[in-house]
Short mmCIF file of C-alpha atoms in Angstrom, two decimals:
data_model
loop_
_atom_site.label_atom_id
_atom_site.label_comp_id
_atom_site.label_asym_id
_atom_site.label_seq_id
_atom_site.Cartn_x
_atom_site.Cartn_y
_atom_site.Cartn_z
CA UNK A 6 20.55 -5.30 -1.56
CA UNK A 7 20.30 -8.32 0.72
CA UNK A 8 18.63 -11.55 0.65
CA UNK A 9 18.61 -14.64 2.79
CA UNK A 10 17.70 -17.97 1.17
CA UNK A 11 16.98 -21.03 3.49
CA UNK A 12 16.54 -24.15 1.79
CA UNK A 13 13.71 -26.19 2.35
CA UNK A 14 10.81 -24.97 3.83
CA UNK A 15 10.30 -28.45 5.87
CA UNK A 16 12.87 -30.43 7.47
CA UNK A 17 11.58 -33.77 9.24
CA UNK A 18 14.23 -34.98 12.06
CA UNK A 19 13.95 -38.50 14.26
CA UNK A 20 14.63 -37.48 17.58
CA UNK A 21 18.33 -37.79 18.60
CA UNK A 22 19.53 -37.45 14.67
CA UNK A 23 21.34 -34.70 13.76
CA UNK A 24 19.56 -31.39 12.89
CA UNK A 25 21.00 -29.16 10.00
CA UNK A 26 18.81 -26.02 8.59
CA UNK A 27 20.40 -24.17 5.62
CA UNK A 28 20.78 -20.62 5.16
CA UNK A 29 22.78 -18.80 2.16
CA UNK A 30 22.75 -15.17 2.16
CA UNK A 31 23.82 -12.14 -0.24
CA UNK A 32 25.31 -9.09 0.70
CA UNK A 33 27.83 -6.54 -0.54
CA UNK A 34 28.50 -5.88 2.87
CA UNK A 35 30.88 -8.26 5.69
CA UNK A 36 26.85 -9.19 7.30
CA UNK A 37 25.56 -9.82 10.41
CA UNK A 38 23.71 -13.26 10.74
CA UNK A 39 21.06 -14.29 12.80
CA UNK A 40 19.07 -17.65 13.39
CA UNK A 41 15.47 -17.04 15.15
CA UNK A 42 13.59 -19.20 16.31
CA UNK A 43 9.64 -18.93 16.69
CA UNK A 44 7.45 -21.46 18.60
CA UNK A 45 3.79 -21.71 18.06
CA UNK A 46 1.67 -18.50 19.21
CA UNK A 47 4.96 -16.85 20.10
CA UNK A 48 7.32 -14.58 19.04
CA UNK A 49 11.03 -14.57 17.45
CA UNK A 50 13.32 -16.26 19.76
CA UNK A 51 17.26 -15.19 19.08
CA UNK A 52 19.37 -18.65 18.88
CA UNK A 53 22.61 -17.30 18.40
CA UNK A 54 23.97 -14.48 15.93
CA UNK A 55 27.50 -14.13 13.97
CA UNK A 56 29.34 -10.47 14.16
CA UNK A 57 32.82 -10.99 12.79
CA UNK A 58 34.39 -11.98 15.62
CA UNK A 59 34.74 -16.29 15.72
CA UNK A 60 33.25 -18.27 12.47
CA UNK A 61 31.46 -20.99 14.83
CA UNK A 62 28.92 -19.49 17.04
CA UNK A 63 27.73 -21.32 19.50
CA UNK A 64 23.83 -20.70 20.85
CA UNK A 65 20.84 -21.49 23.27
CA UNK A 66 19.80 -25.17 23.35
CA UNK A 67 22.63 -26.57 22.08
CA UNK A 68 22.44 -25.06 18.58
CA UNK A 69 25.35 -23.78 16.64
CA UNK A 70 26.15 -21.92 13.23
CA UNK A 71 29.05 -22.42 11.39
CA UNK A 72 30.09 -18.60 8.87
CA UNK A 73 31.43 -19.51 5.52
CA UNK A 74 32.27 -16.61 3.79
CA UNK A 75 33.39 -18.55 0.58
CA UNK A 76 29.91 -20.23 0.77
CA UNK A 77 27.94 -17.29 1.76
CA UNK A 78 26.20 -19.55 4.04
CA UNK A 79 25.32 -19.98 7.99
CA UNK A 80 23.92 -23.28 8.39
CA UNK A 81 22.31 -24.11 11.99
CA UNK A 82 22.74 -27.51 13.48
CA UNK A 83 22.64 -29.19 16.29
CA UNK A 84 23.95 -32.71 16.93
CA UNK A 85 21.07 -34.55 18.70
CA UNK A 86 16.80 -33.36 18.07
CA UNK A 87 15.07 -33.10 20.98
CA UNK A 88 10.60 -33.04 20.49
CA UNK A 89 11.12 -29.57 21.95
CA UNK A 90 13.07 -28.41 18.96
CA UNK A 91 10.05 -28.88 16.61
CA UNK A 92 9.11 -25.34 15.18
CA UNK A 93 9.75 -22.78 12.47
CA UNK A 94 13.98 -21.63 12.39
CA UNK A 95 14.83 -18.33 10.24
CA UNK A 96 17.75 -16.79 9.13
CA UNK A 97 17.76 -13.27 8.86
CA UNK A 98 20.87 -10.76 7.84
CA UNK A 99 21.55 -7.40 9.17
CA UNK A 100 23.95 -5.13 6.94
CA UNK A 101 25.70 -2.50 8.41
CA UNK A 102 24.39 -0.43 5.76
CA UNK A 103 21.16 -2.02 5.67
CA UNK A 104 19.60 0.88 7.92
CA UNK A 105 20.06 -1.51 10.78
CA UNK A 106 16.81 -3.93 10.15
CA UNK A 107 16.69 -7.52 8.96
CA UNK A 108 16.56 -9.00 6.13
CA UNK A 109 14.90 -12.73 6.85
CA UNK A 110 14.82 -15.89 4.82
CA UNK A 111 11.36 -17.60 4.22
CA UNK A 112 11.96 -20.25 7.30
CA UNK A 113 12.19 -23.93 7.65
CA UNK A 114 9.53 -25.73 9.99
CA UNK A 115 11.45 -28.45 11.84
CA UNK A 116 9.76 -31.42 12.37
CA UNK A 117 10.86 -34.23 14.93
CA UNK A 118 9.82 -37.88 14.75
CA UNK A 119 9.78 -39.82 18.26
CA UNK B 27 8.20 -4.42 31.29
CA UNK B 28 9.83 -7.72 30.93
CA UNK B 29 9.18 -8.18 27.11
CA UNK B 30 8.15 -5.95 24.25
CA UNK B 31 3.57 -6.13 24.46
CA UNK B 32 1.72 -5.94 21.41
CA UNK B 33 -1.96 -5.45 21.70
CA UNK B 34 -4.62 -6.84 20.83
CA UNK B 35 -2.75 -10.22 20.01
CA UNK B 36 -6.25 -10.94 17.64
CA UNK B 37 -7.45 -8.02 15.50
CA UNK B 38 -10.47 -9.06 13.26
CA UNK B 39 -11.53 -6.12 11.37
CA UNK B 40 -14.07 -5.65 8.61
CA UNK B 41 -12.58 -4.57 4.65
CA UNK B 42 -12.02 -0.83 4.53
CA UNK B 43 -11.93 -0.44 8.07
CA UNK B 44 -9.22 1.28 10.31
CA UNK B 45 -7.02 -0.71 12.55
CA UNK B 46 -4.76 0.54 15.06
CA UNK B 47 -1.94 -1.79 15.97
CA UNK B 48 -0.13 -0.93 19.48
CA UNK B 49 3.80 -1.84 20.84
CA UNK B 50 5.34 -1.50 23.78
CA UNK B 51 8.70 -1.71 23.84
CA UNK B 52 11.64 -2.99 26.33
CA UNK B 53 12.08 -0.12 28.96
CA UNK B 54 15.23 2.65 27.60
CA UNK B 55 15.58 0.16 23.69
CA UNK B 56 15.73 3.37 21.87
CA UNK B 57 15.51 1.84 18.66
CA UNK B 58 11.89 0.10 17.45
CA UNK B 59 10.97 -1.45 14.32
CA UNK B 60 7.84 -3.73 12.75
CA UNK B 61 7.49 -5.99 10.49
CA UNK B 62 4.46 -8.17 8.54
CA UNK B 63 4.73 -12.01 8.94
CA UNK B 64 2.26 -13.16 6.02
CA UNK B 65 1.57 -16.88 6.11
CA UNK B 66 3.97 -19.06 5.34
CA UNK B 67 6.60 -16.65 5.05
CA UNK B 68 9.44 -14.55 6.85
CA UNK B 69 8.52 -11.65 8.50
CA UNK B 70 8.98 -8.18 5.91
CA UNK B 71 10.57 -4.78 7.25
CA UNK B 72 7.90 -2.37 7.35
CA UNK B 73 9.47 0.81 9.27
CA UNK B 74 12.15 1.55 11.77
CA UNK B 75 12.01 4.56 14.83
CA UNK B 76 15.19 5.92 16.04
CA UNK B 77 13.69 8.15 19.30
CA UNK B 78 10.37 9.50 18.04
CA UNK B 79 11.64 9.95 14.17
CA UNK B 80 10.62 7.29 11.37
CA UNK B 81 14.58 6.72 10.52
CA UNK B 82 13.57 4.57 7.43
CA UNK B 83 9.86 3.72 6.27
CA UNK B 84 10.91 2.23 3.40
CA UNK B 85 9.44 -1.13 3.90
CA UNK B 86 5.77 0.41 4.26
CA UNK B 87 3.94 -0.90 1.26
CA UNK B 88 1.44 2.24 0.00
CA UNK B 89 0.05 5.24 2.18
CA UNK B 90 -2.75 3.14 3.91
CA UNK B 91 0.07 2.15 6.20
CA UNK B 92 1.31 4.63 9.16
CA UNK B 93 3.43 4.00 12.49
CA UNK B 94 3.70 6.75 15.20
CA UNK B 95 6.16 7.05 18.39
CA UNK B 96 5.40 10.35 19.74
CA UNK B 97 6.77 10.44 22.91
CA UNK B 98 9.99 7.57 22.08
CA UNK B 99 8.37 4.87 24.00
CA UNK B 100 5.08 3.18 22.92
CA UNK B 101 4.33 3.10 19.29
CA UNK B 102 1.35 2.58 17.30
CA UNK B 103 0.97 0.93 13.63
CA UNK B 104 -2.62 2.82 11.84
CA UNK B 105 -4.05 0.70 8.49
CA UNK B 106 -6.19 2.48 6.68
CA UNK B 107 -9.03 1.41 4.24
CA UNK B 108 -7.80 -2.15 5.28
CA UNK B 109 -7.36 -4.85 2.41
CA UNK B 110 -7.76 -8.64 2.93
CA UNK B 111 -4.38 -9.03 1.60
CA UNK B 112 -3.27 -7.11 4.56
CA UNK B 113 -4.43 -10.01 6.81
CA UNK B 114 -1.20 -11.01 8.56
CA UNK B 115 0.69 -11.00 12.00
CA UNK B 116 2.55 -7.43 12.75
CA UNK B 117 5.36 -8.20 14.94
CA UNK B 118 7.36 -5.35 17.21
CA UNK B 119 11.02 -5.14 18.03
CA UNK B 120 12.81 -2.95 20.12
CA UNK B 121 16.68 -2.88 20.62
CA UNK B 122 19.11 -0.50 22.47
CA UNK B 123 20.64 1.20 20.39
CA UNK B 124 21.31 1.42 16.46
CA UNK B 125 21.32 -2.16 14.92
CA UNK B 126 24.71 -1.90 12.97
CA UNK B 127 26.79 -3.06 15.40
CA UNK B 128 24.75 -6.46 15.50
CA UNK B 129 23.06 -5.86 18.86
CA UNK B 130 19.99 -7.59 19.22
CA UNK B 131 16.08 -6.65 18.54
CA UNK B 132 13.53 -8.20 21.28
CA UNK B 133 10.65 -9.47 19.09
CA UNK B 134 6.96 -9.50 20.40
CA UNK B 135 4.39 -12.03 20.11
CA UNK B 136 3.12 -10.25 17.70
CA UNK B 137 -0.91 -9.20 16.39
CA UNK B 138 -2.85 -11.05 14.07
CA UNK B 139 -4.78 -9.16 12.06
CA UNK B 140 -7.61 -10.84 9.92
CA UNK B 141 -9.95 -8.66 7.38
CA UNK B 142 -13.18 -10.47 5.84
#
């Protein structure tokens, strides 16, 4: 089975500090990660995803998600919040033989402070 | 189209009614899935199509719940004797192919579905 944790289900930025959103996952399986992001009234937005190839991934609007196997993590950050970056961020894992769907964490709203 | 459509985007619906939930997917994504976003919370796996076939329905939560792709295109979500606990958005995603590979699922904006 797989599970995606992300910890802390509020994170409250000033704008221009840096941004980091955790995500630990657990899988039996060498995973797929995602990070989603999902404005207000909208749907799931794909930031950037991690399939074995390089252990940084580098995504839309500057974001980026560093692979630790060792950890079992894929934290998101981003160097510098922008007021446009405020909304809810999750994680979600995709096993190979997960039956192809995914598995997300509960989300983390991101808050940014002027 | 451009996007995967759900309609309606607001469903209000009376307990122990029947809801019908429609998605359209991204033109020639063969694969479809939906999932329940309850408040506050990540969005659950409900059921997966492959073509027209349910290839894993494991997520549906009792025999109230049923999802449809007859023709491999548009696919419908059907609630039965609806609960208030099943008050919560039902988002659609469609991909190209099989998901194993890590290719990526198009969400839609999803319907809210409230039962008093």
């Amino acid at each position: 089975a797989q599970s995606v944790t992300q910890l802390g289900s509020h994170v409250s930025v000033s704008e221009g500090a840096l941004v980091l959103l955790r995500c630990n996952y657990s899988s039996s399986v060498p995973p797929y990660l995602f990070w989603y992001v999902q404005y207000p009234n909208q749907g799931l937005q794909l930031l950037l995803k991690y399939t074995s190839a390089a252990t940084l991934v580098k995504g839309i609007n500057g974001f980026e998600a560093e692979f630790k196997k060792s950890e079992t993590s894929f934290h998101l950050t981003k160097p510098s919040a922008h007021m446009s970056d405020a909304a809810e961020y999750f994680c979600a894992v995709m096993g190979v033989n997960a039956g192809n769907m995914l598995t997300f964490g509960g989300g983390t709203r991101l808050m940014v402070k002027p | 189209g451009a996007g995967v459509s759900q309609t309606p985007s607001n469903k209000v619906t009376e307990k122990g009614k029947y809801v019908e939930l429609r998605c359209d997917p991204i033109s020639g994504h063969t694969a479809l899935y939906w999932y329940r976003q309850s408040l506050g919370q990540g969005p659950e796996f409900l059921i997966y199509f492959q073509g027209t076939g349910a290839a894993d329905d494991s997520g549906l939560p009792n025999d109230r719940f049923f999802a449809v792709r007859p023709e491999g295109s548009v696919s419908t979500l059907k609630i039965q004797r609806t609960e208030r606990g099943d008050s919560a958005v039902y988002l659609c995603a469609s991909s190209l192919n099989r998901g194993g590979l890590g290719t990526e699922a198009f969400f839609g904006q999803g319907t809210r579905l409230t039962v008093v």
